[in-house]
Short mmCIF file of C-alpha atoms in Angstrom, two decimals:
data_model
loop_
_atom_site.label_atom_id
_atom_site.label_comp_id
_atom_site.label_asym_id
_atom_site.label_seq_id
_atom_site.Cartn_x
_atom_site.Cartn_y
_atom_site.Cartn_z
CA MET A 20 65.96 74.79 138.09
CA PRO A 21 69.60 75.86 137.72
CA GLU A 22 70.30 78.78 135.47
CA LEU A 23 71.78 77.96 132.10
CA PRO A 24 75.55 78.62 132.15
CA GLN A 25 75.39 80.96 129.18
CA SER A 26 72.83 83.32 130.67
CA ASP A 27 75.41 85.53 132.44
CA ALA A 28 77.35 85.85 129.26
CA LEU A 29 74.19 86.70 127.37
CA ARG A 30 73.34 89.36 129.92
CA GLU A 31 76.84 90.80 129.53
CA ALA A 32 76.55 90.73 125.78
CA GLY A 33 73.18 92.47 126.06
CA SER A 34 74.53 95.26 128.24
CA GLY A 35 77.52 95.55 125.91
CA ALA A 36 75.16 95.99 122.97
CA ASP A 37 73.25 98.69 124.87
CA SER A 38 76.48 100.56 125.63
CA LEU A 39 77.58 100.12 122.04
CA THR A 40 74.32 101.58 120.76
CA GLU A 41 74.61 104.49 123.15
CA LEU A 42 78.25 105.22 122.31
CA MET A 43 77.78 104.84 118.57
CA SER A 44 74.78 107.17 118.54
CA ARG A 45 76.64 110.02 120.23
CA ASP A 46 78.33 112.89 118.42
CA PRO A 47 81.99 111.77 118.32
CA ALA A 48 83.08 115.32 119.16
CA GLY A 49 81.66 114.76 122.65
CA LEU A 50 83.33 111.42 123.31
CA SER A 51 86.08 111.31 125.94
CA ALA A 52 89.16 109.07 125.91
CA GLN A 53 87.34 106.87 128.46
CA ASP A 54 84.32 106.59 126.15
CA LEU A 55 86.56 105.52 123.28
CA ASP A 56 88.32 102.98 125.52
CA ARG A 57 84.91 101.63 126.57
CA LEU A 58 83.90 101.24 122.94
CA ILE A 59 87.18 99.47 122.18
CA ASP A 60 86.64 97.18 125.19
CA ILE A 61 83.15 96.26 123.98
CA MET A 62 84.62 95.29 120.62
CA ARG A 63 87.33 93.29 122.38
CA GLY A 64 84.65 91.47 124.36
CA GLN A 65 82.91 90.60 121.10
CA ARG A 66 86.19 89.30 119.72
CA GLU A 67 86.75 87.07 122.74
CA ASN A 68 83.24 85.69 122.47
CA TRP A 69 83.68 85.04 118.79
CA ALA A 70 87.03 83.32 119.36
CA LYS A 71 85.46 81.06 122.01
CA MET A 72 82.65 80.19 119.69
CA GLU A 73 85.06 79.41 116.84
CA ALA A 74 87.22 77.29 119.16
CA GLN A 75 84.15 75.26 120.03
CA GLY A 76 83.84 74.43 116.36
CA GLY A 77 80.62 76.30 115.97
CA ARG A 78 81.49 78.09 112.77
CA GLN A 79 78.33 76.98 111.09
CA LYS A 80 76.11 77.59 114.11
CA LYS A 81 74.66 80.77 115.52
CA PRO A 82 77.01 82.06 118.21
CA ALA A 83 75.95 81.22 121.78
CA VAL A 84 76.95 84.74 122.77
CA PRO A 85 76.06 86.88 119.80
CA THR A 86 77.96 89.91 118.74
CA ALA A 87 75.49 92.59 117.80
CA SER A 88 75.09 93.45 114.14
CA ALA A 89 74.39 97.00 113.01
CA GLU A 90 70.81 96.02 112.17
CA GLU A 91 70.25 94.62 115.65
CA LEU A 92 71.56 97.87 117.07
CA GLY A 93 69.31 99.87 114.80
CA LEU A 94 72.28 101.62 113.18
CA MET B 11 73.71 111.70 77.85
CA GLN B 12 77.28 112.96 78.17
CA SER B 13 79.60 111.84 75.36
CA LEU B 14 82.91 110.16 76.19
CA GLU B 15 84.73 113.17 74.76
CA GLU B 16 82.85 115.55 77.08
CA ARG B 17 83.33 113.23 80.04
CA LEU B 18 87.11 113.05 79.59
CA LYS B 19 87.65 116.68 78.51
CA GLY B 20 90.58 118.22 80.36
CA ASN B 21 91.44 114.96 82.12
CA GLY B 22 95.23 114.65 82.08
CA SER B 23 95.06 110.88 82.45
CA PHE B 24 93.76 110.64 78.88
CA SER B 25 95.08 111.52 75.47
CA SER B 26 93.84 114.85 74.18
CA SER B 27 94.13 113.66 70.56
CA THR B 28 92.53 110.21 70.84
CA PRO B 29 89.30 110.22 72.89
CA GLY B 30 89.18 107.34 75.37
CA LEU B 31 92.89 106.55 75.20
CA ARG B 32 94.17 106.30 78.75
CA LEU B 33 97.74 107.43 79.26
CA VAL B 34 97.95 106.84 83.03
CA TRP B 35 97.28 103.25 84.04
CA SER B 36 96.83 101.60 87.44
CA GLY B 37 96.76 97.91 88.35
CA SER B 38 93.00 98.14 88.52
CA SER B 39 92.52 99.71 85.08
CA ILE B 40 94.98 97.26 83.49
CA GLY B 41 93.18 94.30 85.08
CA THR B 42 89.80 95.65 83.99
CA LEU B 43 90.99 96.08 80.42
CA LYS B 44 92.40 92.55 80.29
CA LYS B 45 89.20 91.06 81.66
CA CYS B 46 86.99 92.48 78.91
CA PHE B 47 87.28 95.60 76.78
CA ARG B 48 83.54 96.26 77.08
CA TYR B 49 83.75 95.87 80.86
CA TYR B 50 86.59 98.40 80.83
CA GLU B 51 84.54 100.80 78.73
CA LEU B 52 81.48 100.57 80.99
CA SER B 53 83.19 100.56 84.37
CA ASN B 54 86.34 102.56 83.80
CA LEU B 55 85.67 104.97 80.95
CA GLN B 56 81.97 105.54 81.55
CA GLY B 57 82.16 105.01 85.33
CA TRP B 58 79.12 102.74 85.83
CA SER B 59 78.93 100.57 88.94
CA LEU B 60 76.30 98.86 91.06
CA PRO B 61 75.25 100.83 94.16
CA ALA B 62 76.59 98.01 96.39
CA ALA B 63 80.04 98.38 94.83
CA GLN B 64 80.08 102.01 95.96
CA VAL B 65 79.47 100.88 99.55
CA ASP B 66 82.29 98.30 99.29
CA LEU B 67 84.64 100.94 97.93
CA ALA B 68 83.80 103.55 100.55
CA TRP B 69 84.01 101.08 103.44
CA GLY B 70 87.30 99.59 102.22
CA SER B 71 88.73 103.07 101.80
CA LEU B 72 87.84 103.98 105.39
CA VAL B 73 89.57 100.83 106.69
CA HIS B 74 92.68 101.65 104.63
CA GLN B 75 92.75 105.22 105.90
CA GLY B 76 92.28 104.02 109.48
CA LEU B 77 95.20 101.61 109.16
CA GLU B 78 97.38 104.33 107.63
CA LEU B 79 96.60 106.57 110.60
CA TYR B 80 97.48 103.76 113.00
CA TYR B 81 100.85 102.97 111.38
CA LYS B 82 101.76 106.64 111.26
CA GLY B 83 100.73 107.04 114.89
CA ARG B 84 102.88 104.09 115.97
CA ALA B 85 105.83 105.44 113.94
CA ALA B 86 105.36 108.78 115.70
CA GLY B 87 105.69 107.10 119.10
CA PHE B 88 102.10 106.34 120.20
CA ASP B 89 101.59 103.02 121.99
CA HIS B 90 99.00 100.56 120.64
CA GLN B 91 96.09 101.79 122.76
CA GLY B 92 96.81 105.45 122.05
CA ALA B 93 97.10 104.93 118.30
CA LEU B 94 93.99 102.71 118.24
CA ARG B 95 91.98 105.27 120.22
CA SER B 96 92.91 107.96 117.68
CA VAL B 97 91.89 105.69 114.82
CA ILE B 98 88.53 104.89 116.39
CA PHE B 99 87.81 108.54 117.04
CA TRP B 100 88.74 109.34 113.44
CA ALA B 101 86.53 106.54 112.10
CA LEU B 102 83.54 107.65 114.19
CA ALA B 103 83.98 111.28 113.18
CA ASN B 104 84.29 110.39 109.49
CA THR B 105 81.05 108.41 109.55
CA TRP B 106 79.06 111.04 111.42
CA ASP B 107 76.59 113.21 109.54
CA LYS B 108 77.15 116.66 111.02
CA GLU B 109 74.13 118.21 109.32
CA LEU B 110 71.66 115.58 110.46
CA ARG B 111 73.54 115.15 113.76
CA ARG B 112 73.37 111.39 113.55
CA ALA B 113 75.49 108.44 112.43
CA GLN B 114 75.64 107.96 108.67
CA SER B 115 73.31 105.30 107.39
CA TRP B 116 75.02 102.37 105.63
CA PRO B 117 72.59 100.11 103.75
CA ASP B 118 74.70 96.96 104.08
CA SER B 119 74.74 94.33 106.82
CA LYS B 120 78.48 93.65 106.39
CA LYS B 121 79.84 97.06 105.44
CA ASN B 122 78.59 99.66 107.88
CA ARG B 123 79.71 101.86 110.77
CA VAL B 124 79.66 99.11 113.41
CA THR B 125 81.61 96.64 111.29
CA LEU B 126 84.12 99.38 110.46
CA ILE B 127 84.90 99.96 114.15
CA ARG B 128 84.91 96.20 114.77
CA ALA B 129 87.28 95.57 111.85
CA LEU B 130 89.76 98.18 113.04
CA VAL B 131 89.76 97.02 116.68
CA TRP B 132 89.89 93.28 115.96
CA TYR B 133 92.50 93.54 113.22
CA LEU B 134 94.79 96.02 114.96
CA ASP B 135 94.53 94.13 118.27
CA GLN B 136 95.41 90.89 116.50
CA TRP B 137 98.50 92.42 114.94
CA GLN B 138 99.55 94.82 117.69
CA ASP B 139 102.81 92.89 118.06
CA ASP B 140 103.19 92.55 114.33
CA PRO B 141 106.39 90.77 113.31
CA LEU B 142 106.22 92.86 110.13
CA ARG B 143 107.95 96.12 110.88
CA THR B 144 106.71 99.12 108.89
CA LYS B 145 109.68 100.63 107.11
CA LEU B 146 110.42 104.29 107.61
CA ARG B 147 110.78 106.85 104.84
CA PRO B 148 113.91 109.03 104.73
CA ASP B 149 111.96 111.75 106.60
CA GLY B 150 111.20 109.29 109.44
CA SER B 151 107.52 108.83 108.58
CA ALA B 152 105.93 105.39 108.21
CA ALA B 153 106.08 103.88 104.72
CA ALA B 154 102.30 103.49 104.58
CA GLU B 155 99.84 104.48 101.81
CA LEU B 156 102.61 105.42 99.41
CA PRO B 157 101.44 106.92 96.13
CA PHE B 158 103.61 106.31 93.08
CA GLY B 159 103.62 107.33 89.44
CA PHE B 160 106.30 106.96 86.81
CA LEU B 161 106.66 107.09 83.05
CA ILE B 162 107.48 103.90 81.20
CA ASP B 163 109.31 103.47 77.91
CA HIS B 164 106.28 102.35 75.96
CA ARG B 165 104.54 105.11 73.97
CA THR B 166 101.38 105.79 72.07
CA SER B 167 101.67 105.93 68.28
CA ASP B 168 101.80 109.74 68.73
CA GLY B 169 104.96 109.32 70.79
CA VAL B 170 103.50 110.03 74.27
CA ASN B 171 104.93 107.92 77.08
CA TYR B 172 102.48 105.95 79.16
CA MET B 173 102.54 106.29 82.93
CA LEU B 174 101.88 103.73 85.67
CA GLN B 175 100.41 104.83 88.96
CA GLY B 176 99.03 103.40 92.16
CA ARG B 177 99.50 103.26 95.89
CA LEU B 178 101.37 100.78 98.07
CA ASP B 179 99.60 100.01 101.33
CA ARG B 180 102.79 99.48 103.31
CA LEU B 181 106.46 98.61 102.89
CA VAL B 182 107.50 96.22 105.64
CA GLU B 183 110.58 94.40 106.78
CA ILE B 184 111.05 91.03 108.40
CA GLN B 185 114.32 89.17 108.92
CA GLY B 186 116.17 91.72 106.82
CA GLN B 187 113.91 91.25 103.80
CA THR B 188 111.53 93.82 102.35
CA PHE B 189 107.95 92.96 101.44
CA ILE B 190 104.98 94.91 100.18
CA SER B 191 102.06 94.53 102.54
CA ASP B 192 98.65 94.76 100.93
CA PHE B 193 95.37 94.82 102.80
CA LYS B 194 92.23 93.33 101.27
CA THR B 195 88.68 93.02 102.52
CA THR B 196 86.16 90.49 101.30
CA GLY B 197 82.72 89.22 102.16
CA GLY B 198 83.75 85.71 101.07
CA GLU B 199 85.69 82.88 102.70
CA LEU B 200 89.45 83.17 103.13
CA SER B 201 90.19 79.97 101.27
CA GLU B 202 93.12 78.82 99.13
CA ARG B 203 90.97 79.76 96.17
CA TYR B 204 90.69 83.29 97.51
CA PHE B 205 94.45 83.71 97.80
CA SER B 206 95.14 82.01 94.46
CA GLN B 207 93.50 84.97 92.67
CA PHE B 208 96.65 87.02 93.31
CA SER B 209 98.93 84.85 91.14
CA PRO B 210 98.98 86.01 88.47
CA ASP B 211 97.49 89.42 89.12
CA ASP B 212 98.18 92.78 87.48
CA GLU B 213 97.92 94.84 90.64
CA PHE B 214 100.50 92.78 92.53
CA SER B 215 102.86 92.63 89.57
CA LEU B 216 102.62 96.41 89.25
CA TYR B 217 103.23 96.87 92.99
CA THR B 218 106.38 94.74 92.86
CA PHE B 219 107.55 96.62 89.78
CA ALA B 220 106.80 99.97 91.43
CA GLY B 221 108.60 98.97 94.63
CA GLU B 222 111.80 98.82 92.65
CA VAL B 223 111.23 101.69 90.19
CA ALA B 224 109.58 104.23 92.49
CA PHE B 225 110.97 103.36 95.92
CA ASN B 226 114.23 101.56 95.11
CA GLU B 227 113.06 98.58 97.17
CA ILE B 228 113.38 95.08 95.75
CA ALA B 229 110.48 93.29 97.42
CA SER B 230 110.74 89.57 98.12
CA GLY B 231 107.00 89.30 97.66
CA ILE B 232 103.67 90.65 98.72
CA ILE B 233 102.14 89.82 102.07
CA VAL B 234 98.38 89.84 101.74
CA ASP B 235 96.44 90.68 104.87
CA ALA B 236 92.95 89.56 104.04
CA LEU B 237 89.98 90.46 106.18
CA GLN B 238 86.77 88.51 105.89
CA VAL B 239 83.94 90.75 106.96
CA GLY B 240 80.73 89.28 108.31
CA ALA B 241 77.74 91.01 109.90
CA THR B 242 78.88 89.93 113.38
CA PHE B 243 82.54 88.97 113.01
CA ILE B 244 85.85 89.70 111.35
CA ARG B 245 88.32 86.98 110.38
CA SER B 246 91.83 87.84 109.29
CA GLN B 247 94.43 85.75 107.52
CA ARG B 248 97.88 86.58 106.22
CA GLN B 249 99.57 84.90 103.27
CA LEU B 250 102.72 85.45 101.25
CA VAL B 251 102.33 85.88 97.51
CA SER B 252 105.66 85.61 95.73
CA ARG B 253 106.58 87.55 92.61
CA SER B 254 109.96 86.76 91.08
CA ARG B 255 111.69 89.38 88.97
CA ASP B 256 111.30 87.12 85.90
CA VAL B 257 107.55 87.06 86.39
CA VAL B 258 107.39 90.83 86.82
CA GLN B 259 109.55 91.39 83.73
CA GLU B 260 107.29 89.13 81.69
CA TRP B 261 104.25 91.09 82.96
CA TYR B 262 105.88 94.37 81.97
CA ARG B 263 106.86 93.13 78.51
CA GLU B 264 103.34 91.94 77.81
CA LEU B 265 101.81 95.16 79.11
CA SER B 266 102.90 96.97 75.94
CA TRP B 267 100.73 94.60 73.86
CA TRP B 268 97.68 95.48 75.96
CA LEU B 269 98.39 99.20 75.80
CA ASP B 270 98.63 99.00 72.01
CA ALA B 271 95.35 97.09 71.92
CA ALA B 272 93.71 99.77 74.09
CA GLU B 273 94.96 102.46 71.72
CA GLU B 274 93.53 100.57 68.75
CA ALA B 275 90.15 100.23 70.50
CA ALA B 276 90.15 103.93 71.39
CA ARG B 277 90.98 104.91 67.79
CA ARG B 278 88.11 102.77 66.51
CA GLY B 279 85.83 103.98 69.31
CA SER B 280 84.90 100.34 69.81
CA TRP B 281 85.48 98.22 72.92
CA PRO B 282 84.44 94.64 72.07
CA GLN B 283 82.85 92.18 74.47
CA ASN B 284 84.82 89.19 75.72
CA GLN B 285 81.88 86.84 76.12
CA GLN B 286 84.08 84.16 77.66
CA ALA B 287 84.48 86.41 80.72
CA CYS B 288 80.76 86.91 81.40
CA SER B 289 80.53 83.99 83.86
CA MET B 290 83.88 84.53 85.50
CA TYR B 291 84.45 86.30 88.81
CA ARG B 292 81.08 85.20 90.20
CA GLY B 293 79.42 86.60 87.07
CA CYS B 294 79.95 89.98 85.47
CA GLU B 295 77.71 92.72 86.85
CA PHE B 296 77.20 94.07 83.33
CA ARG B 297 75.79 90.80 82.00
CA GLY B 298 72.29 92.25 82.09
CA VAL B 299 73.52 95.20 80.03
CA CYS B 300 75.37 93.23 77.36
CA SER B 301 72.57 90.70 76.98
CA ARG B 302 70.16 93.47 75.93
CA ALA B 303 69.84 94.91 72.46
CA PRO B 304 72.31 97.77 71.95
CA GLY B 305 69.49 100.31 71.80
CA ALA B 306 68.11 99.25 75.19
CA ARG B 307 71.37 99.29 77.14
CA GLN B 308 71.58 102.94 78.09
CA ALA B 309 68.16 102.94 79.74
CA PHE B 310 69.03 99.74 81.61
CA LEU B 311 72.29 101.25 82.84
CA GLU B 312 70.58 104.41 84.03
CA ALA B 313 67.92 102.41 85.87
CA ASN B 314 70.22 99.95 87.64
CA PHE B 315 73.67 101.48 87.95
CA ILE B 316 75.30 104.61 89.32
CA GLN B 317 77.59 106.67 87.14
CA LYS B 318 80.60 108.01 89.01
CA PRO B 319 81.99 111.38 87.99
CA MET B 320 85.36 111.13 86.27
CA ARG B 321 88.21 112.13 88.54
CA ALA B 322 90.91 113.99 86.71
CA GLY B 323 94.62 113.61 86.57
CA PHE B 324 97.48 111.87 88.23
CA GLY B 325 97.07 110.78 91.83
CA GLN B 326 93.39 109.96 91.39
CA GLU B 327 92.69 106.27 91.68
CA ASP B 328 90.67 104.85 88.86
#
């Protein structure tokens, strides 16, 4: 059975959420410029996913590629 | 229970001869007074608010401070990524509990540490090539988060001039015209109804008035940058709110009537309810207080609300 087209994106979103959790749980004093750029990129990825979902007219639906909420991240 | 006199003792924003008479007014305190005198007494004079309102205030303040840092960074020569990186670092550091060595806990699905970082990145990325150019102050710094305060002609019956104070988010320029840019966050939809709340509106009338009096800038209007904050998204919309000089002059003329009414209420020590306002603005948060018998209100307030300490003097937002 062929894989659902959204599964890659979901995997990416999942790994993004893991990185986000890890970065957000670290003492900011220890974050490098690269860490901050990675955090910014994760947020940009969420924005792209959200924009795609909005463009598909899914405002009332759950996003196909969810952006992680603070609760989901345990923050 | 602390009396109003004790609470306001030594506070330069209030009359020393008439307890409860505010001498320094902001757009927020004027709007609160006009909504309902009792609401003004409970929220502004006594400082009661719902715990959730404290979260909204703290979160909104962090976004404002982050944006100020960004505009100042850009004015100082940082590119978008460099300025944004500084803002994100600042936001993370300011929401980190150094004692517990962990991120601060925010008990709100929409206003928390993750949504703060998301709001700053999404909003600043969206407007990185902003057609609105932040004006520069004479010293070359960005005209962002500009505090103002000035005396007006109107006086108390004791002859003390009232003062108006506040803070402009940003003075911007586009096509040779100056505008005041104001940033708002909301948990609700960015509908026409949302934007219609700003006309008329005391805060925006005061800002336009202050632009001219305090900064010598005649603003063509106010550009509202509204940010809808959800648990998993941010949506931003920009809209122009016009304020003609006639409208501002009318607002200023009528302000003296309200200041006189506030003085009368303070002299009587009585701030009456406006029961027609109880259902407005999605319902007044003090409805549960006012609907109780007078003798039961204090206990209800103490059980359900938080009392903020009074911040003294000019420059302190109320």
